[in-house]
Tab-separated table of C-alpha atoms in Angstrom:
chain	number	residue	atom	x	y	z
A	1	MET	CA	89.287	129.038	117.694
A	2	VAL	CA	87.128	127.760	114.864
A	3	GLY	CA	86.059	124.343	116.330
A	4	VAL	CA	86.562	120.845	114.006
A	5	LYS	CA	83.050	120.443	114.149
A	6	GLN	CA	82.073	124.036	112.956
A	7	LEU	CA	84.505	123.101	110.111
A	8	GLU	CA	82.355	119.906	109.580
A	9	ASP	CA	79.245	122.009	109.591
A	10	ASP	CA	80.930	124.527	106.939
A	11	HIS	CA	81.955	121.641	104.804
A	12	LEU	CA	78.218	119.923	104.678
A	13	LEU	CA	76.970	123.519	103.869
A	14	ALA	CA	79.629	123.833	100.961
A	15	LYS	CA	78.427	120.508	99.793
A	16	SER	CA	75.329	121.823	98.735
A	17	LYS	CA	76.763	124.377	96.304
A	18	GLN	CA	79.368	121.825	95.065
A	19	SER	CA	79.525	121.664	91.154
A	20	LYS	CA	78.933	118.466	89.340
A	21	LEU	CA	81.237	116.615	87.615
A	22	PRO	CA	81.223	117.230	83.871
A	23	GLN	CA	79.527	114.669	82.000
A	24	PHE	CA	82.443	113.955	79.717
A	25	LEU	CA	84.236	112.332	82.715
A	26	GLU	CA	81.514	110.097	83.798
A	27	GLY	CA	82.098	106.314	82.677
A	28	ILE	CA	85.799	107.055	81.718
A	29	LYS	CA	88.291	104.666	82.974
A	30	VAL	CA	91.612	106.202	83.779
A	31	PRO	CA	94.987	104.546	85.911
A	32	LEU	CA	93.677	104.478	89.743
A	33	TYR	CA	96.200	104.637	92.669
A	34	HIS	CA	94.872	103.623	95.885
A	35	PHE	CA	96.638	104.590	98.982
A	36	GLY	CA	96.856	101.764	101.579
A	37	SER	CA	94.488	101.909	104.622
A	38	GLN	CA	97.472	102.072	107.178
A	39	SER	CA	98.288	106.027	107.069
A	40	LEU	CA	101.879	106.699	106.571
A	41	MET	CA	101.734	109.799	108.534
A	42	ASP	CA	100.516	108.781	111.695
A	43	HIS	CA	103.297	105.937	111.957
A	44	LYS	CA	106.371	106.947	113.742
A	45	SER	CA	108.454	106.294	110.409
A	46	PHE	CA	106.194	109.169	108.622
A	47	GLY	CA	108.019	109.676	105.158
A	48	GLU	CA	109.093	106.325	104.782
A	49	VAL	CA	107.124	104.911	101.695
A	50	SER	CA	105.243	101.733	101.251
A	51	CYS	CA	104.602	101.476	98.028
A	52	ILE	CA	108.095	101.093	96.409
A	53	SER	CA	108.438	99.365	92.756
A	54	GLU	CA	111.300	96.530	93.051
A	55	ASP	CA	113.787	98.960	91.523
A	56	GLY	CA	113.324	101.166	94.036
A	57	ASP	CA	111.076	103.809	92.512
A	58	SER	CA	107.873	105.041	93.877
A	59	ILE	CA	105.041	103.624	91.887
A	60	LEU	CA	102.989	106.676	92.164
A	61	ASP	CA	106.003	109.107	91.050
A	62	THR	CA	106.532	106.717	88.198
A	63	LEU	CA	102.771	106.976	87.093
A	64	LEU	CA	102.685	110.712	87.238
A	65	LEU	CA	105.901	111.283	85.481
A	66	SER	CA	105.347	108.679	82.419
A	67	GLN	CA	101.529	109.926	82.101
A	68	TRP	CA	102.643	113.484	81.939
A	69	GLU	CA	105.240	112.207	79.336
A	70	ASP	CA	102.724	110.543	77.156
A	71	ARG	CA	100.787	113.641	77.332
A	72	VAL	CA	103.982	115.694	76.165
A	73	MET	CA	104.246	112.902	72.722
A	74	LYS	CA	100.477	113.569	72.103
A	75	GLY	CA	101.093	117.463	71.763
A	76	ILE	CA	98.953	118.272	74.514
A	77	PHE	CA	100.871	121.039	76.254
A	78	ARG	CA	100.976	124.866	74.737
A	79	TYR	CA	105.052	124.641	74.667
A	80	ASP	CA	107.973	122.525	75.792
A	81	VAL	CA	108.485	123.918	79.244
A	82	THR	CA	112.172	122.188	79.559
A	83	ALA	CA	113.070	124.421	76.662
A	84	SER	CA	112.238	127.589	78.711
A	85	GLU	CA	115.159	129.833	79.519
A	86	ILE	CA	115.955	130.027	83.602
A	87	LYS	CA	118.208	131.775	85.604
A	88	ALA	CA	119.317	132.002	89.330
A	89	VAL	CA	118.440	135.853	90.274
A	90	GLU	CA	121.956	137.331	91.202
A	91	GLY	CA	121.969	137.919	95.214
A	92	ARG	CA	121.739	136.065	98.865
A	93	LYS	CA	118.108	134.998	98.373
A	94	LYS	CA	118.925	132.617	95.351
A	95	PHE	CA	115.424	133.589	93.542
A	96	LEU	CA	114.535	131.890	90.411
A	97	ALA	CA	113.510	133.486	87.168
A	98	GLN	CA	112.032	131.659	83.955
A	99	LEU	CA	111.717	133.461	80.615
A	100	ASN	CA	108.554	132.066	78.880
A	101	GLU	CA	106.602	134.217	76.422
A	102	GLU	CA	103.834	131.439	75.785
A	103	TRP	CA	102.704	130.951	79.868
A	104	ILE	CA	99.467	131.947	80.568
A	105	SER	CA	98.825	132.345	84.487
A	106	ASP	CA	94.831	131.489	84.274
A	107	HIS	CA	95.093	127.270	83.458
A	108	PHE	CA	91.083	127.385	83.550
A	109	PRO	CA	89.815	129.764	80.415
A	110	LYS	CA	87.119	132.512	81.227
A	111	PRO	CA	83.887	132.267	78.967
A	112	GLY	CA	84.265	133.163	75.795
A	113	GLU	CA	87.863	133.120	75.551
A	114	ASN	CA	87.841	129.876	73.592
A	115	GLU	CA	84.791	128.486	71.731
A	116	THR	CA	85.962	125.117	71.873
A	117	THR	CA	85.709	124.894	75.751
A	118	PHE	CA	83.271	122.948	77.697
A	119	TYR	CA	81.674	124.397	80.563
A	120	GLN	CA	79.536	122.737	83.295
A	121	GLU	CA	77.620	125.597	85.057
A	122	ASP	CA	80.853	127.912	84.406
A	123	VAL	CA	82.648	126.226	86.885
A	124	PHE	CA	84.930	123.593	85.697
A	125	PRO	CA	85.905	124.206	81.913
A	126	PHE	CA	88.245	121.795	79.985
A	127	ASN	CA	89.145	121.989	76.386
A	128	PHE	CA	86.518	120.083	74.434
A	129	MET	CA	89.014	118.414	71.917
A	130	LYS	CA	91.185	117.159	74.415
A	131	GLN	CA	89.034	116.580	77.440
A	132	HIS	CA	89.909	113.088	77.991
A	133	ASP	CA	93.553	113.277	77.476
A	134	GLU	CA	94.053	116.043	80.098
A	135	LEU	CA	93.139	113.832	82.812
A	136	LEU	CA	95.802	111.675	83.696
A	137	PHE	CA	94.779	109.366	86.461
A	138	CYS	CA	93.356	109.478	89.761
A	139	VAL	CA	94.131	108.587	93.519
A	140	ALA	CA	91.909	107.273	96.315
A	141	SER	CA	91.955	105.990	99.903
A	142	SER	CA	91.051	102.212	100.348
A	143	GLU	CA	90.239	99.327	102.715
A	144	GLN	CA	93.337	97.624	101.591
A	145	THR	CA	96.396	97.322	103.936
A	146	ASN	CA	98.790	97.923	101.029
A	147	PRO	CA	98.783	100.501	98.349
A	148	GLU	CA	97.829	99.449	94.705
A	149	LEU	CA	98.053	100.520	91.124
A	150	ILE	CA	95.106	99.561	88.877
A	151	SER	CA	95.931	100.262	85.259
A	152	SER	CA	92.446	101.060	84.156
A	153	ALA	CA	89.211	101.759	86.468
A	154	VAL	CA	86.290	104.083	86.466
A	155	LEU	CA	86.238	106.901	88.893
A	156	PRO	CA	85.537	106.334	92.106
A	157	ASP	CA	83.174	108.253	94.111
A	158	ASN	CA	85.779	110.027	96.661
A	159	ALA	CA	89.002	110.758	94.895
A	160	PHE	CA	91.420	113.338	93.852
A	161	LEU	CA	91.654	113.738	89.692
A	162	ILE	CA	95.027	114.600	88.484
A	163	PHE	CA	95.160	116.897	85.356
A	164	ILE	CA	97.825	118.175	83.454
A	165	ASN	CA	98.381	122.040	83.368
A	166	ALA	CA	98.447	122.774	79.811
A	167	SER	CA	100.649	125.708	80.469
A	168	PRO	CA	103.194	124.354	82.805
A	169	VAL	CA	105.426	126.511	85.024
A	170	GLU	CA	107.915	123.534	85.414
A	171	TYR	CA	108.493	119.815	84.478
A	172	GLY	CA	105.533	117.572	85.692
A	173	HIS	CA	103.115	120.344	86.284
A	174	VAL	CA	99.732	118.972	87.071
A	175	LEU	CA	96.183	119.901	89.040
A	176	LEU	CA	95.164	117.863	91.762
A	177	VAL	CA	91.242	118.412	92.182
A	178	PRO	CA	89.350	116.709	95.227
A	179	TYR	CA	85.579	115.566	94.399
A	180	LEU	CA	83.070	113.338	96.326
A	181	SER	CA	79.887	111.844	95.075
A	182	ASN	CA	80.634	113.514	91.666
A	183	SER	CA	80.877	117.191	92.545
A	184	PHE	CA	83.979	119.341	93.378
A	185	TYR	CA	84.881	120.693	96.792
A	186	GLN	CA	84.895	124.472	97.572
A	187	LEU	CA	85.914	124.282	101.166
A	188	LEU	CA	89.527	122.892	102.426
A	189	ASP	CA	89.209	120.491	105.302
A	190	ALA	CA	91.716	118.316	106.931
A	191	ASN	CA	90.508	115.212	104.935
A	192	ILE	CA	91.235	116.811	101.782
A	193	LEU	CA	94.570	118.656	103.091
A	194	GLU	CA	95.761	115.141	104.438
A	195	MET	CA	95.045	113.565	100.805
A	196	ALA	CA	97.004	116.055	98.993
A	197	VAL	CA	100.109	115.860	101.383
A	198	ARG	CA	99.723	112.022	101.231
A	199	VAL	CA	100.419	112.210	97.393
A	200	ALA	CA	103.799	114.340	98.017
A	201	VAL	CA	104.592	111.669	100.606
A	202	GLU	CA	104.206	108.237	98.558
A	203	ILE	CA	105.784	110.105	95.708
A	204	ASN	CA	108.698	110.488	97.368
A	205	ASN	CA	110.702	112.804	95.216
A	206	CYS	CA	112.432	115.776	97.030
A	207	CYS	CA	111.882	117.714	93.811
A	208	PHE	CA	108.452	117.481	93.672
A	209	ARG	CA	106.341	120.381	95.490
A	210	LEU	CA	102.507	121.222	95.968
A	211	PHE	CA	100.860	124.432	96.178
A	212	TYR	CA	97.805	125.727	96.997
A	213	ASP	CA	96.215	129.309	96.702
A	214	PHE	CA	93.102	130.318	98.618
A	215	SER	CA	90.996	132.747	96.810
A	216	PRO	CA	87.655	133.739	97.988
A	217	ASP	CA	86.174	134.013	94.414
A	218	ALA	CA	87.130	130.128	93.493
A	219	SER	CA	84.042	127.963	92.785
A	220	HIS	CA	85.721	124.836	93.014
A	221	LEU	CA	89.274	123.742	95.093
A	222	HIS	CA	92.285	122.584	93.552
A	223	PHE	CA	95.957	121.904	94.295
A	224	GLN	CA	98.953	122.452	91.850
A	225	ALA	CA	102.198	120.555	91.752
A	226	CYS	CA	105.103	120.287	89.747
A	227	TYR	CA	108.790	119.111	89.991
A	228	PHE	CA	111.578	121.987	90.454
A	229	PRO	CA	115.396	120.754	90.459
A	230	ASN	CA	116.861	123.113	92.870
A	231	PRO	CA	115.642	124.172	96.181
A	232	LEU	CA	113.059	127.618	96.524
A	233	ALA	CA	114.340	130.655	97.941
A	234	VAL	CA	112.142	130.130	101.156
A	235	GLU	CA	113.334	126.859	101.662
A	236	LEU	CA	116.710	127.912	102.052
A	237	MET	CA	116.103	130.840	104.667
A	238	PRO	CA	116.837	130.607	108.207
A	239	VAL	CA	114.064	129.682	110.507
A	240	ASP	CA	112.842	131.060	114.367
A	241	THR	CA	110.731	128.505	116.421
A	242	ILE	CA	107.700	130.421	117.992
A	243	PHE	CA	105.907	126.956	119.096
A	244	GLY	CA	107.203	123.718	120.137
A	245	ASP	CA	110.423	122.381	121.775
A	246	LEU	CA	112.715	119.273	121.166
A	247	GLN	CA	109.814	117.133	122.808
A	248	SER	CA	107.046	118.281	120.697
A	249	TRP	CA	105.826	116.539	117.604
A	250	MET	CA	104.886	119.396	115.537
A	251	HIS	CA	106.678	123.031	115.231
A	252	ILE	CA	105.468	126.408	114.120
A	253	SER	CA	108.460	128.515	113.096
A	254	VAL	CA	108.922	131.995	111.458
A	255	VAL	CA	111.036	132.122	108.350
A	256	THR	CA	112.991	135.153	108.940
A	257	ASP	CA	115.093	137.725	106.639
A	258	TYR	CA	112.337	137.017	103.882
A	259	SER	CA	110.378	139.733	102.514
A	260	ILE	CA	106.597	138.312	102.693
A	261	LYS	CA	105.326	137.100	106.014
A	262	THR	CA	105.725	133.210	106.232
A	263	LEU	CA	105.193	130.414	108.556
A	264	LEU	CA	106.673	126.759	108.570
A	265	LEU	CA	104.532	124.073	110.014
A	266	GLU	CA	106.466	120.835	110.503
A	267	SER	CA	105.625	117.470	111.998
A	268	ASN	CA	106.646	113.924	111.844
A	269	GLN	CA	103.984	112.465	114.101
A	270	LYS	CA	100.266	112.499	114.884
A	271	PHE	CA	100.084	113.912	111.613
A	272	LYS	CA	96.229	114.202	111.214
A	273	ILE	CA	95.843	116.370	114.129
A	274	MET	CA	98.560	118.776	112.240
A	275	MET	CA	96.147	118.901	109.644
A	276	GLU	CA	93.122	119.798	111.814
A	277	VAL	CA	95.571	122.629	112.933
A	278	LEU	CA	96.549	124.019	109.806
A	279	VAL	CA	92.717	123.865	108.640
A	280	ASN	CA	91.737	125.896	111.652
A	281	ILE	CA	94.178	128.464	110.995
A	282	CYS	CA	93.435	128.813	107.537
A	283	TYR	CA	89.746	128.982	108.502
A	284	CYS	CA	90.592	131.685	110.715
A	285	LEU	CA	92.591	133.473	108.113
A	286	GLN	CA	89.639	133.387	105.579
A	287	GLU	CA	87.381	134.986	108.219
A	288	LEU	CA	89.846	137.549	108.728
A	289	SER	CA	90.187	137.965	105.201
A	290	ILE	CA	93.454	137.441	104.883
A	291	LEU	CA	94.980	135.809	101.753
A	292	TYR	CA	96.895	132.848	102.036
A	293	SER	CA	98.960	130.364	100.202
A	294	LEU	CA	100.367	126.735	100.616
A	295	LEU	CA	104.027	125.357	100.095
A	296	ILE	CA	104.257	121.758	100.559
A	297	SER	CA	107.929	120.420	100.314
A	298	ASP	CA	110.177	117.786	101.413
A	299	CYS	CA	108.234	114.943	100.809
A	300	GLY	CA	105.130	116.188	103.058
A	301	LYS	CA	107.531	116.999	106.041
A	302	LYS	CA	107.147	120.625	105.655
A	303	ILE	CA	104.074	123.298	104.885
A	304	PHE	CA	104.979	126.864	104.316
A	305	LEU	CA	102.253	129.293	105.035
A	306	PHE	CA	102.380	132.686	103.153
A	307	LEU	CA	100.397	135.300	104.256
A	308	GLN	CA	99.350	138.234	101.782
A	309	LYS	CA	96.937	141.328	101.928
A	310	SER	CA	93.352	141.026	100.932
A	311	LYS	CA	93.352	139.585	97.199
A	312	ASP	CA	93.690	142.503	94.103
A	313	SER	CA	95.678	142.404	90.890
A	314	SER	CA	98.690	141.993	92.627
A	315	SER	CA	98.534	139.253	94.758
A	316	LEU	CA	101.057	136.311	93.950
A	317	SER	CA	100.802	132.381	93.415
A	318	ALA	CA	102.177	130.105	95.733
A	319	TRP	CA	105.664	129.710	93.594
A	320	GLU	CA	106.000	133.278	93.628
A	321	CYS	CA	105.663	133.553	97.387
A	322	GLY	CA	108.370	130.568	97.352
A	323	GLY	CA	110.959	132.399	95.316
A	324	TYR	CA	109.807	131.321	91.561
A	325	PHE	CA	109.250	134.046	88.984
A	326	MET	CA	107.638	134.019	85.444
A	327	TYR	CA	108.460	136.525	82.918
A	328	LYS	CA	106.645	136.621	79.515
A	329	SER	CA	109.145	139.677	77.606
A	330	ARG	CA	112.673	139.128	77.364
A	331	SER	CA	113.030	143.020	78.959
A	332	GLU	CA	111.349	141.909	82.027
A	333	PHE	CA	113.572	138.946	82.459
A	334	ASP	CA	116.721	140.361	81.570
A	335	GLU	CA	115.970	143.139	83.992
A	336	CYS	CA	114.796	141.312	87.149
A	337	THR	CA	116.802	141.906	90.087
A	338	GLU	CA	116.623	140.568	93.560
A	339	LYS	CA	115.678	144.117	94.659
A	340	THR	CA	112.736	144.418	92.261
A	341	ILE	CA	111.663	140.747	93.467
A	342	LEU	CA	111.899	141.693	97.073
A	343	LYS	CA	109.860	144.635	96.388
A	344	ARG	CA	107.278	142.480	94.659
A	345	LEU	CA	107.230	139.931	98.059
A	346	SER	CA	107.025	142.969	100.284
A	347	SER	CA	104.062	144.623	98.582
A	348	VAL	CA	101.669	141.874	99.133
A	349	SER	CA	102.536	140.876	102.393
A	350	ILE	CA	100.597	141.575	105.399
A	351	ASP	CA	102.339	144.203	107.892
A	352	ASP	CA	103.922	143.627	111.068
A	353	ASP	CA	100.731	144.118	113.037
A	354	GLY	CA	98.716	141.797	111.257
A	355	PHE	CA	101.759	138.811	111.390
A	356	LYS	CA	101.778	139.249	114.979
A	357	ALA	CA	98.247	138.676	115.489
A	358	VAL	CA	98.531	135.700	113.324
A	359	LYS	CA	101.593	134.183	115.022
A	360	LEU	CA	99.525	134.465	118.240
A	361	LEU	CA	96.693	132.915	116.807
A	362	CYS	CA	98.579	130.118	115.358
A	363	CYS	CA	100.088	129.279	118.705
A	364	SER	CA	96.832	129.325	120.235
A	365	ILE	CA	95.081	126.799	117.872
A	366	ALA	CA	98.128	124.489	118.172
A	367	SER	CA	97.887	124.346	122.223
A	368	LYS	CA	94.381	123.918	122.093
A	369	PHE	CA	94.921	120.749	119.993
A	370	GLY	CA	97.264	119.573	122.790
A	371	VAL	CA	100.636	120.000	120.537
């Protein structure tokens, strides 16, 4: 097992290679949401949101949606995603398909694609003409007991920057980009993962999903998130617990009857330790050259781990692994079936022997953390 100390050392090494914050973001002011010092996820009442407005809504949820709608009114998005045609694919799995001829999968353009793109060491491009408006707000930790929303503040030293995705997959689609000391992260660690999950906890909206796709070629780390009004196919699948019992605070389960090999991690206590367990698992998968994606759902209570073969042109995004597929042509959209989707999922999945090894690895790591 890769120890926490090893992860910390690797994180320090990666920090020396971090890319700097683009100059156009320096000194600007945006809304700042501060988490309270008392972590919701280490309390027995995990999932109970402390930052609720007087009308009963989550302040963070309201902030995200209001800022996103403001950018809609300003015409920053490439299209109106709410006008896209969506269908439930006929069959038992409840897959969802969207027809969107304007969607592009790469939200970070490559050099030369757009002459108006701003580049900072070829690492984190933004549209030069809309650079400020693409940043909605940021979230950060604080020493205050209760969460706080500041309407206008300079970017703090350690935070998540929340940007729009100008080619949204669904309503409220955003990018969550962690940075420290004016640099972007390259390595996933437990603190970053906890902060991302905490966003889901405090948004407190069952439609909100967070995604993370590991890529060995990525020059920076980021999460994506959006709102899905209906459950994703993987969330409806039965599970078989392979680690943990009724007295355990954490469970690891296999998602059964699903074409891509998938594990589900759940916890309602000692959440920080669960983050350490998951990060150790992810680190080992990277060392084994196993591509993986994460889907965080149920207001942060469930984390699905999708396991794919080594990265190639056919690898799937986390929302595709979860059962939500985008089609750019009418013919592909009309012709998609449950059979063809199952084939796509199975074609990228690790094999049975590899999955058996990963399950043993996960249980071993969890047991060494005293789960």
